[in-house]
Amino acid sequence: MSAAPSRRRVSVFGATGSIGSNTIDLLERQGGAETYEVVALSGAGNVALLAEQAIKLRARIAVTALPECYAPLKELLAGSGVEVAAGAQALLDAAAEPVDWTMSGIVGVAGLAPTLVSAGHGGVLALANKESLVAAGDLLLERCQVYGTKLLPTDSEHSAIFQSLQGQDLAEVERIILTASGGPFRTWSREEMARVTPQLARAHPNWNMGERISIDSSTMFNKALELIEAKHLFGVSADRIEVIIHPQSIVHAIVGFFDGAMLAHMGPPDMRGAIGFALNWPKRRDLPVARLDLAALGRLDFEAPDLARFPALAIAQGVLEDGGLSGAVFNAAKEQALDLFLAGKIGFLAMADLVEVTMERLAGHSKYGHTSYVLDDVTEIDAETRRFARQLSGQ
């Protein structure tokens, strides 16, 4: 009698966020603990959901990034057999557990260190934490190469590009076009945008996402991050990457070739499409996403982005040209500006202004343009950027 096939070992970091929750949904639909050996799940303050996920999937370890949440998580998982841990080092220890497939879904640069550790396993690293590539793309790509890790993007746009490039010669690619919905303020004037509150900014018209990424989408800082991410992922020059506004969010990306042909990847605005592709790669499986009815859609609209109202894209173009640790500065300034906006310290439009001035100031940093760096360099310039941005805003 042949032995039963071993279960695939998986870990999900950022399990309680929008990306993580959708990943958990797919794992459960595809057999849950009977199909997958779930090694580690991580979250932050939503310990009730984290405990529920860990019990359902019979995870070996549940980690909260917040030390103060250790006791309530421990209580919720008492008698379950799930190991409980908390804090930054616990996240790194969990990321060091060998697995075949990892979802990197922690939001922000906080996910960088665990992602770098996870890249050391080989297998598949499903990347939703775009900040890892923006702040330290060279480090992450080098680590994936050294350990033979397959890096699969789970942003809908980058997954669409990856899929469109299968079987294609990158040397024949003329342009890569990322689509953006334009967010909830696509048609608003700057005067109207100046009055935007966090509550308005977190309401995305098409996608169901977490608070921070929804607000980043409303300023188009999320798309700015994706421009930088695309350069690292696909190795194309800055002048070959474009953004176009597509309000329906049906076409996720377009790849154009030197012969004038273009391949457009289409699908519903459901994050489970890109996550499911990465989970099942190199095969495809039936996914619980809506099927497009093109006749019902009727039309697909496209327009050029307005850089005067959404300057984040222009700032990102500068990062593409500068390279080095400019991405780490850009991301840290963006995250700090968002924190200040959420706290009511600065206005909606002031976020881009703060990022731009901070970038100009940090461009003189001794390590800003370094193309060879280590994680400590990223951490140092990240902290200095945040300090300057707070001082600049009077905080």
GROMACS .gro file of C-alpha atoms in nm:
model
  395
    1MET     CA    1   0.000   0.000   0.000
    2SER     CA    2   0.141   0.341  -0.097
    3ALA     CA    3   0.179   0.605   0.173
    4ALA     CA    4  -0.073   0.888   0.185
    5PRO     CA    5   0.057   1.209   0.025
    6SER     CA    6   0.202   1.455   0.276
    7ARG     CA    7   0.011   1.772   0.341
    8ARG     CA    8   0.155   2.095   0.206
    9ARG     CA    9   0.304   2.307   0.484
   10VAL     CA   10   0.182   2.668   0.484
   11SER     CA   11   0.211   2.982   0.698
   12VAL     CA   12   0.002   3.297   0.674
   13PHE     CA   13   0.142   3.623   0.813
   14GLY     CA   14  -0.117   3.896   0.852
   15ALA     CA   15  -0.391   3.632   0.872
   16THR     CA   16  -0.655   3.863   1.021
   17GLY     CA   17  -0.623   4.137   0.759
   18SER     CA   18  -0.806   4.149   0.427
   19ILE     CA   19  -0.542   3.954   0.234
   20GLY     CA   20  -0.493   3.707   0.517
   21SER     CA   21  -0.866   3.649   0.570
   22ASN     CA   22  -0.913   3.580   0.200
   23THR     CA   23  -0.619   3.340   0.210
   24ILE     CA   24  -0.771   3.158   0.508
   25ASP     CA   25  -1.102   3.138   0.319
   26LEU     CA   26  -0.931   2.967   0.025
   27LEU     CA   27  -0.738   2.728   0.249
   28GLU     CA   28  -1.062   2.622   0.416
   29ARG     CA   29  -1.242   2.580   0.083
   30GLN     CA   30  -0.956   2.363  -0.046
   31GLY     CA   31  -0.968   2.115   0.237
   32GLY     CA   32  -0.839   2.308   0.538
   33ALA     CA   33  -0.640   2.106   0.789
   34GLU     CA   34  -0.703   1.785   0.596
   35THR     CA   35  -0.516   1.923   0.294
   36TYR     CA   36  -0.271   2.167   0.451
   37GLU     CA   37  -0.039   2.149   0.749
   38VAL     CA   38  -0.079   2.503   0.880
   39VAL     CA   39   0.239   2.589   1.063
   40ALA     CA   40   0.198   2.954   1.165
   41LEU     CA   41  -0.071   3.221   1.159
   42SER     CA   42  -0.003   3.577   1.269
   43GLY     CA   43  -0.214   3.880   1.345
   44ALA     CA   44  -0.217   4.189   1.563
   45GLY     CA   45  -0.502   4.308   1.783
   46ASN     CA   46  -0.788   4.098   1.648
   47VAL     CA   47  -0.703   3.800   1.868
   48ALA     CA   48  -1.058   3.661   1.856
   49LEU     CA   49  -1.037   3.612   1.479
   50LEU     CA   50  -0.679   3.485   1.499
   51ALA     CA   51  -0.779   3.224   1.757
   52GLU     CA   52  -1.079   3.118   1.549
   53GLN     CA   53  -0.861   3.076   1.239
   54ALA     CA   54  -0.595   2.882   1.432
   55ILE     CA   55  -0.850   2.640   1.577
   56LYS     CA   56  -1.026   2.581   1.245
   57LEU     CA   57  -0.702   2.513   1.059
   58ARG     CA   58  -0.534   2.336   1.353
   59ALA     CA   59  -0.235   2.568   1.327
   60ARG     CA   60   0.080   2.477   1.513
   61ILE     CA   61   0.157   2.837   1.618
   62ALA     CA   62  -0.051   3.154   1.653
   63VAL     CA   63   0.145   3.477   1.692
   64THR     CA   64   0.022   3.825   1.775
   65ALA     CA   65   0.259   4.107   1.692
   66LEU     CA   66   0.143   4.292   2.004
   67PRO     CA   67   0.294   4.170   2.333
   68GLU     CA   68  -0.004   4.310   2.525
   69CYS     CA   69  -0.233   4.073   2.334
   70TYR     CA   70  -0.049   3.760   2.445
   71ALA     CA   71  -0.266   3.691   2.751
   72PRO     CA   72  -0.606   3.720   2.577
   73LEU     CA   73  -0.484   3.508   2.283
   74LYS     CA   74  -0.346   3.249   2.524
   75GLU     CA   75  -0.682   3.234   2.702
   76LEU     CA   76  -0.877   3.196   2.378
   77LEU     CA   77  -0.653   2.909   2.265
   78ALA     CA   78  -0.633   2.731   2.601
   79GLY     CA   79  -0.674   2.357   2.551
   80SER     CA   80  -0.659   2.380   2.171
   81GLY     CA   81  -0.305   2.253   2.137
   82VAL     CA   82  -0.205   2.567   1.943
   83GLU     CA   83   0.120   2.724   2.062
   84VAL     CA   84   0.090   3.097   2.142
   85ALA     CA   85   0.357   3.364   2.106
   86ALA     CA   86   0.377   3.743   2.086
   87GLY     CA   87   0.609   4.021   1.976
   88ALA     CA   88   0.851   4.100   1.696
   89GLN     CA   89   1.096   3.822   1.776
   90ALA     CA   90   0.813   3.569   1.795
   91LEU     CA   91   0.711   3.671   1.442
   92LEU     CA   92   1.064   3.609   1.317
   93ASP     CA   93   1.080   3.275   1.497
   94ALA     CA   94   0.751   3.170   1.336
   95ALA     CA   95   0.873   3.285   0.995
   96ALA     CA   96   1.181   3.068   1.042
   97GLU     CA   97   0.966   2.753   1.068
   98PRO     CA   98   1.016   2.556   0.742
   99VAL     CA   99   0.716   2.562   0.508
  100ASP     CA  100   0.639   2.501   0.141
  101TRP     CA  101   0.420   2.809   0.092
  102THR     CA  102   0.405   3.142   0.275
  103MET     CA  103   0.161   3.429   0.250
  104SER     CA  104   0.334   3.756   0.335
  105GLY     CA  105   0.031   3.968   0.419
  106ILE     CA  106   0.149   4.194   0.703
  107VAL     CA  107   0.077   4.557   0.612
  108GLY     CA  108   0.362   4.806   0.590
  109VAL     CA  109   0.736   4.786   0.646
  110ALA     CA  110   0.660   4.588   0.963
  111GLY     CA  111   0.631   4.289   0.731
  112LEU     CA  112   0.981   4.328   0.584
  113ALA     CA  113   1.185   4.129   0.835
  114PRO     CA  114   0.944   3.829   0.850
  115THR     CA  115   0.926   3.830   0.470
  116LEU     CA  116   1.304   3.817   0.438
  117VAL     CA  117   1.314   3.523   0.680
  118SER     CA  118   1.034   3.345   0.491
  119ALA     CA  119   1.227   3.386   0.166
  120GLY     CA  120   1.487   3.148   0.304
  121HIS     CA  121   1.269   2.837   0.279
  122GLY     CA  122   1.265   2.782  -0.093
  123GLY     CA  123   0.916   2.688  -0.211
  124VAL     CA  124   0.669   2.969  -0.282
  125LEU     CA  125   0.656   3.313  -0.121
  126ALA     CA  126   0.320   3.474  -0.202
  127LEU     CA  127   0.386   3.844  -0.161
  128ALA     CA  128   0.112   4.086  -0.065
  129ASN     CA  129   0.348   4.300   0.144
  130LYS     CA  130   0.454   4.531  -0.138
  131GLU     CA  131   0.654   4.742   0.108
  132SER     CA  132   0.916   4.464   0.124
  133LEU     CA  133   1.000   4.524  -0.242
  134VAL     CA  134   0.961   4.901  -0.225
  135ALA     CA  135   1.190   4.942   0.078
  136ALA     CA  136   1.433   4.656   0.020
  137GLY     CA  137   1.368   4.502  -0.319
  138ASP     CA  138   1.730   4.418  -0.389
  139LEU     CA  139   1.763   4.236  -0.056
  140LEU     CA  140   1.446   4.032  -0.103
  141LEU     CA  141   1.517   3.934  -0.463
  142GLU     CA  142   1.872   3.832  -0.377
  143ARG     CA  143   1.751   3.615  -0.089
  144CYS     CA  144   1.489   3.448  -0.309
  145GLN     CA  145   1.756   3.374  -0.570
  146VAL     CA  146   2.000   3.231  -0.316
  147TYR     CA  147   1.741   2.994  -0.166
  148GLY     CA  148   1.553   2.911  -0.486
  149THR     CA  149   1.231   3.069  -0.358
  150LYS     CA  150   0.959   3.140  -0.614
  151LEU     CA  151   0.826   3.491  -0.552
  152LEU     CA  152   0.464   3.520  -0.665
  153PRO     CA  153   0.291   3.860  -0.637
  154THR     CA  154  -0.061   3.865  -0.495
  155ASP     CA  155  -0.148   4.224  -0.577
  156SER     CA  156  -0.410   4.187  -0.849
  157GLU     CA  157  -0.212   4.407  -1.088
  158HIS     CA  158   0.122   4.232  -1.047
  159SER     CA  159  -0.036   3.890  -1.056
  160ALA     CA  160  -0.201   3.997  -1.382
  161ILE     CA  161   0.136   4.104  -1.525
  162PHE     CA  162   0.300   3.782  -1.410
  163GLN     CA  163   0.027   3.575  -1.575
  164SER     CA  164   0.039   3.780  -1.896
  165LEU     CA  165   0.414   3.730  -1.923
  166GLN     CA  166   0.402   3.351  -1.902
  167GLY     CA  167   0.565   3.211  -2.216
  168GLN     CA  168   0.670   3.558  -2.332
  169ASP     CA  169   1.019   3.698  -2.391
  170LEU     CA  170   1.068   3.996  -2.158
  171ALA     CA  171   1.303   4.149  -2.417
  172GLU     CA  172   1.002   4.187  -2.647
  173VAL     CA  173   0.796   4.381  -2.390
  174GLU     CA  174   0.762   4.749  -2.477
  175ARG     CA  175   0.549   4.865  -2.184
  176ILE     CA  176   0.372   4.746  -1.872
  177ILE     CA  177   0.053   4.927  -1.780
  178LEU     CA  178  -0.089   4.913  -1.428
  179THR     CA  179  -0.454   5.003  -1.395
  180ALA     CA  180  -0.597   5.207  -1.107
  181SER     CA  181  -0.961   5.263  -1.022
  182GLY     CA  182  -0.892   5.627  -0.932
  183GLY     CA  183  -1.042   5.569  -0.589
  184PRO     CA  184  -1.342   5.746  -0.436
  185PHE     CA  185  -1.216   6.095  -0.527
  186ARG     CA  186  -1.137   6.039  -0.894
  187THR     CA  187  -1.363   6.325  -1.006
  188TRP     CA  188  -1.323   6.552  -0.702
  189SER     CA  189  -1.154   6.891  -0.723
  190ARG     CA  190  -0.857   6.971  -0.499
  191GLU     CA  191  -1.083   7.203  -0.301
  192GLU     CA  192  -1.320   6.914  -0.232
  193MET     CA  193  -1.033   6.675  -0.157
  194ALA     CA  194  -0.895   6.915   0.103
  195ARG     CA  195  -1.199   6.836   0.319
  196VAL     CA  196  -1.168   6.456   0.299
  197THR     CA  197  -1.179   6.271   0.632
  198PRO     CA  198  -1.036   5.927   0.712
  199GLN     CA  199  -1.391   5.789   0.715
  200LEU     CA  200  -1.448   5.904   0.356
  201ALA     CA  201  -1.104   5.793   0.240
  202ARG     CA  202  -1.138   5.436   0.362
  203ALA     CA  203  -1.447   5.371   0.145
  204HIS     CA  204  -1.308   5.220  -0.176
  205PRO     CA  205  -1.561   5.204  -0.465
  206ASN     CA  206  -1.461   4.856  -0.592
  207TRP     CA  207  -1.233   4.661  -0.360
  208ASN     CA  208  -1.295   4.531  -0.008
  209MET     CA  209  -0.965   4.608   0.164
  210GLY     CA  210  -0.824   4.710   0.501
  211GLU     CA  211  -0.820   5.069   0.627
  212ARG     CA  212  -0.463   5.164   0.544
  213ILE     CA  213  -0.453   5.022   0.192
  214SER     CA  214  -0.796   5.174   0.117
  215ILE     CA  215  -0.674   5.521   0.217
  216ASP     CA  216  -0.351   5.467   0.022
  217SER     CA  217  -0.567   5.385  -0.279
  218SER     CA  218  -0.768   5.705  -0.234
  219THR     CA  219  -0.446   5.912  -0.255
  220MET     CA  220  -0.299   5.680  -0.522
  221PHE     CA  221  -0.002   5.615  -0.296
  222ASN     CA  222  -0.089   5.249  -0.323
  223LYS     CA  223  -0.048   5.269  -0.700
  224ALA     CA  224   0.275   5.461  -0.651
  225LEU     CA  225   0.408   5.173  -0.440
  226GLU     CA  226   0.298   4.933  -0.713
  227LEU     CA  227   0.499   5.123  -0.975
  228ILE     CA  228   0.814   5.067  -0.771
  229GLU     CA  229   0.714   4.708  -0.698
  230ALA     CA  230   0.671   4.637  -1.071
  231LYS     CA  231   1.022   4.755  -1.149
  232HIS     CA  232   1.168   4.510  -0.897
  233LEU     CA  233   0.943   4.219  -0.989
  234PHE     CA  234   0.981   4.233  -1.365
  235GLY     CA  235   1.317   4.403  -1.412
  236VAL     CA  236   1.196   4.666  -1.659
  237SER     CA  237   1.316   5.024  -1.674
  238ALA     CA  238   1.112   5.307  -1.526
  239ASP     CA  239   1.021   5.450  -1.866
  240ARG     CA  240   0.844   5.124  -1.959
  241ILE     CA  241   0.600   5.126  -1.666
  242GLU     CA  242   0.279   5.329  -1.687
  243VAL     CA  243  -0.043   5.385  -1.493
  244ILE     CA  244  -0.387   5.434  -1.643
  245ILE     CA  245  -0.715   5.502  -1.465
  246HIS     CA  246  -0.977   5.233  -1.519
  247PRO     CA  247  -1.279   5.299  -1.293
  248GLN     CA  248  -1.440   4.954  -1.330
  249SER     CA  249  -1.135   4.759  -1.197
  250ILE     CA  250  -1.197   4.478  -1.446
  251VAL     CA  251  -0.874   4.504  -1.646
  252HIS     CA  252  -0.600   4.459  -1.385
  253ALA     CA  253  -0.295   4.515  -1.605
  254ILE     CA  254  -0.187   4.533  -1.969
  255VAL     CA  255   0.139   4.418  -2.126
  256GLY     CA  256   0.235   4.580  -2.456
  257PHE     CA  257   0.485   4.434  -2.703
  258PHE     CA  258   0.712   4.588  -2.965
  259ASP     CA  259   0.489   4.467  -3.246
  260GLY     CA  260   0.198   4.673  -3.115
  261ALA     CA  261   0.010   4.378  -2.965
  262MET     CA  262  -0.126   4.411  -2.609
  263LEU     CA  263  -0.235   4.144  -2.361
  264ALA     CA  264  -0.491   4.258  -2.103
  265HIS     CA  265  -0.567   4.049  -1.796
  266MET     CA  266  -0.931   4.074  -1.686
  267GLY     CA  267  -1.118   3.950  -1.383
  268PRO     CA  268  -1.360   4.059  -1.112
  269PRO     CA  269  -1.233   4.289  -0.833
  270ASP     CA  270  -1.184   4.002  -0.588
  271MET     CA  271  -0.849   3.952  -0.413
  272ARG     CA  272  -0.905   3.576  -0.405
  273GLY     CA  273  -0.825   3.563  -0.777
  274ALA     CA  274  -0.459   3.660  -0.735
  275ILE     CA  275  -0.426   3.480  -0.401
  276GLY     CA  276  -0.574   3.162  -0.545
  277PHE     CA  277  -0.342   3.177  -0.844
  278ALA     CA  278  -0.040   3.195  -0.611
  279LEU     CA  279  -0.177   2.923  -0.381
  280ASN     CA  280  -0.233   2.675  -0.663
  281TRP     CA  281   0.056   2.770  -0.893
  282PRO     CA  282   0.170   2.625  -1.131
  283LYS     CA  283  -0.181   2.485  -1.181
  284ARG     CA  284  -0.520   2.655  -1.174
  285ARG     CA  285  -0.817   2.549  -0.963
  286ASP     CA  286  -1.179   2.653  -0.947
  287LEU     CA  287  -1.204   2.968  -0.734
  288PRO     CA  288  -1.509   3.120  -0.564
  289VAL     CA  289  -1.499   3.442  -0.765
  290ALA     CA  290  -1.768   3.590  -0.988
  291ARG     CA  291  -1.752   3.519  -1.361
  292LEU     CA  292  -1.751   3.831  -1.578
  293ASP     CA  293  -2.059   3.904  -1.786
  294LEU     CA  294  -1.915   4.129  -2.055
  295ALA     CA  295  -2.253   4.207  -2.208
  296ALA     CA  296  -2.381   4.321  -1.870
  297LEU     CA  297  -2.069   4.532  -1.819
  298GLY     CA  298  -2.127   4.698  -2.152
  299ARG     CA  299  -1.823   4.925  -2.144
  300LEU     CA  300  -1.475   4.963  -2.001
  301ASP     CA  301  -1.339   5.316  -1.949
  302PHE     CA  302  -0.981   5.442  -1.937
  303GLU     CA  303  -0.833   5.784  -1.871
  304ALA     CA  304  -0.494   5.937  -1.794
  305PRO     CA  305  -0.410   5.998  -1.427
  306ASP     CA  306  -0.422   6.358  -1.304
  307LEU     CA  307  -0.080   6.415  -1.147
  308ALA     CA  308  -0.181   6.756  -1.014
  309ARG     CA  309  -0.455   6.607  -0.798
  310PHE     CA  310  -0.269   6.282  -0.729
  311PRO     CA  311   0.102   6.374  -0.706
  312ALA     CA  312   0.200   6.042  -0.545
  313LEU     CA  313   0.259   5.893  -0.891
  314ALA     CA  314   0.505   6.169  -0.987
  315ILE     CA  315   0.693   6.126  -0.658
  316ALA     CA  316   0.719   5.752  -0.725
  317GLN     CA  317   0.867   5.818  -1.068
  318GLY     CA  318   1.150   5.998  -0.892
  319VAL     CA  319   1.205   5.693  -0.673
  320LEU     CA  320   1.224   5.472  -0.981
  321GLU     CA  321   1.497   5.695  -1.119
  322ASP     CA  322   1.693   5.732  -0.792
  323GLY     CA  323   1.691   5.365  -0.690
  324GLY     CA  324   1.891   5.250  -0.387
  325LEU     CA  325   1.723   5.324  -0.055
  326SER     CA  326   1.498   5.595  -0.197
  327GLY     CA  327   1.214   5.342  -0.186
  328ALA     CA  328   1.267   5.291   0.188
  329VAL     CA  329   1.250   5.668   0.240
  330PHE     CA  330   0.939   5.698   0.023
  331ASN     CA  331   0.758   5.421   0.205
  332ALA     CA  332   0.852   5.545   0.554
  333ALA     CA  333   0.740   5.899   0.470
  334LYS     CA  334   0.416   5.767   0.326
  335GLU     CA  335   0.343   5.551   0.632
  336GLN     CA  336   0.420   5.837   0.870
  337ALA     CA  337   0.199   6.077   0.672
  338LEU     CA  338  -0.085   5.827   0.684
  339ASP     CA  339  -0.045   5.787   1.061
  340LEU     CA  340  -0.066   6.164   1.102
  341PHE     CA  341  -0.375   6.185   0.880
  342LEU     CA  342  -0.551   5.909   1.073
  343ALA     CA  343  -0.468   6.090   1.398
  344GLY     CA  344  -0.620   6.412   1.265
  345LYS     CA  345  -0.284   6.592   1.269
  346ILE     CA  346  -0.267   6.674   0.896
  347GLY     CA  347  -0.517   6.701   0.615
  348PHE     CA  348  -0.576   6.468   0.321
  349LEU     CA  349  -0.378   6.670   0.066
  350ALA     CA  350  -0.099   6.739   0.315
  351MET     CA  351   0.005   6.372   0.301
  352ALA     CA  352   0.159   6.405  -0.046
  353ASP     CA  353   0.316   6.741   0.043
  354LEU     CA  354   0.478   6.590   0.352
  355VAL     CA  355   0.613   6.293   0.156
  356GLU     CA  356   0.756   6.513  -0.118
  357VAL     CA  357   0.937   6.750   0.121
  358THR     CA  358   1.066   6.458   0.329
  359MET     CA  359   1.201   6.290   0.016
  360GLU     CA  360   1.383   6.609  -0.081
  361ARG     CA  361   1.537   6.638   0.265
  362LEU     CA  362   1.645   6.273   0.294
  363ALA     CA  363   1.795   6.272  -0.058
  364GLY     CA  364   2.108   6.410   0.108
  365HIS     CA  365   2.135   6.115   0.347
  366SER     CA  366   2.468   5.935   0.315
  367LYS     CA  367   2.296   5.603   0.237
  368TYR     CA  368   2.008   5.733   0.021
  369GLY     CA  369   2.149   5.623  -0.315
  370HIS     CA  370   2.325   5.309  -0.198
  371THR     CA  371   2.259   5.014  -0.426
  372SER     CA  372   2.432   4.775  -0.187
  373TYR     CA  373   2.279   4.765   0.161
  374VAL     CA  374   2.173   4.541   0.448
  375LEU     CA  375   1.858   4.526   0.659
  376ASP     CA  376   2.011   4.751   0.928
  377ASP     CA  377   2.059   5.024   0.665
  378VAL     CA  378   1.691   5.002   0.572
  379THR     CA  379   1.588   5.015   0.938
  380GLU     CA  380   1.813   5.316   1.005
  381ILE     CA  381   1.692   5.528   0.715
  382ASP     CA  382   1.330   5.426   0.782
  383ALA     CA  383   1.353   5.553   1.142
  384GLU     CA  384   1.528   5.876   1.041
  385THR     CA  385   1.267   5.943   0.772
  386ARG     CA  386   0.982   5.902   1.019
  387ARG     CA  387   1.150   6.134   1.271
  388PHE     CA  388   1.199   6.405   1.012
  389ALA     CA  389   0.842   6.375   0.881
  390ARG     CA  390   0.704   6.410   1.235
  391GLN     CA  391   0.923   6.714   1.301
  392LEU     CA  392   0.823   6.868   0.970
  393SER     CA  393   0.456   6.833   1.060
  394GLY     CA  394   0.513   6.984   1.402
  395GLN     CA  395   0.451   6.661   1.591
   0.00000   0.00000   0.00000
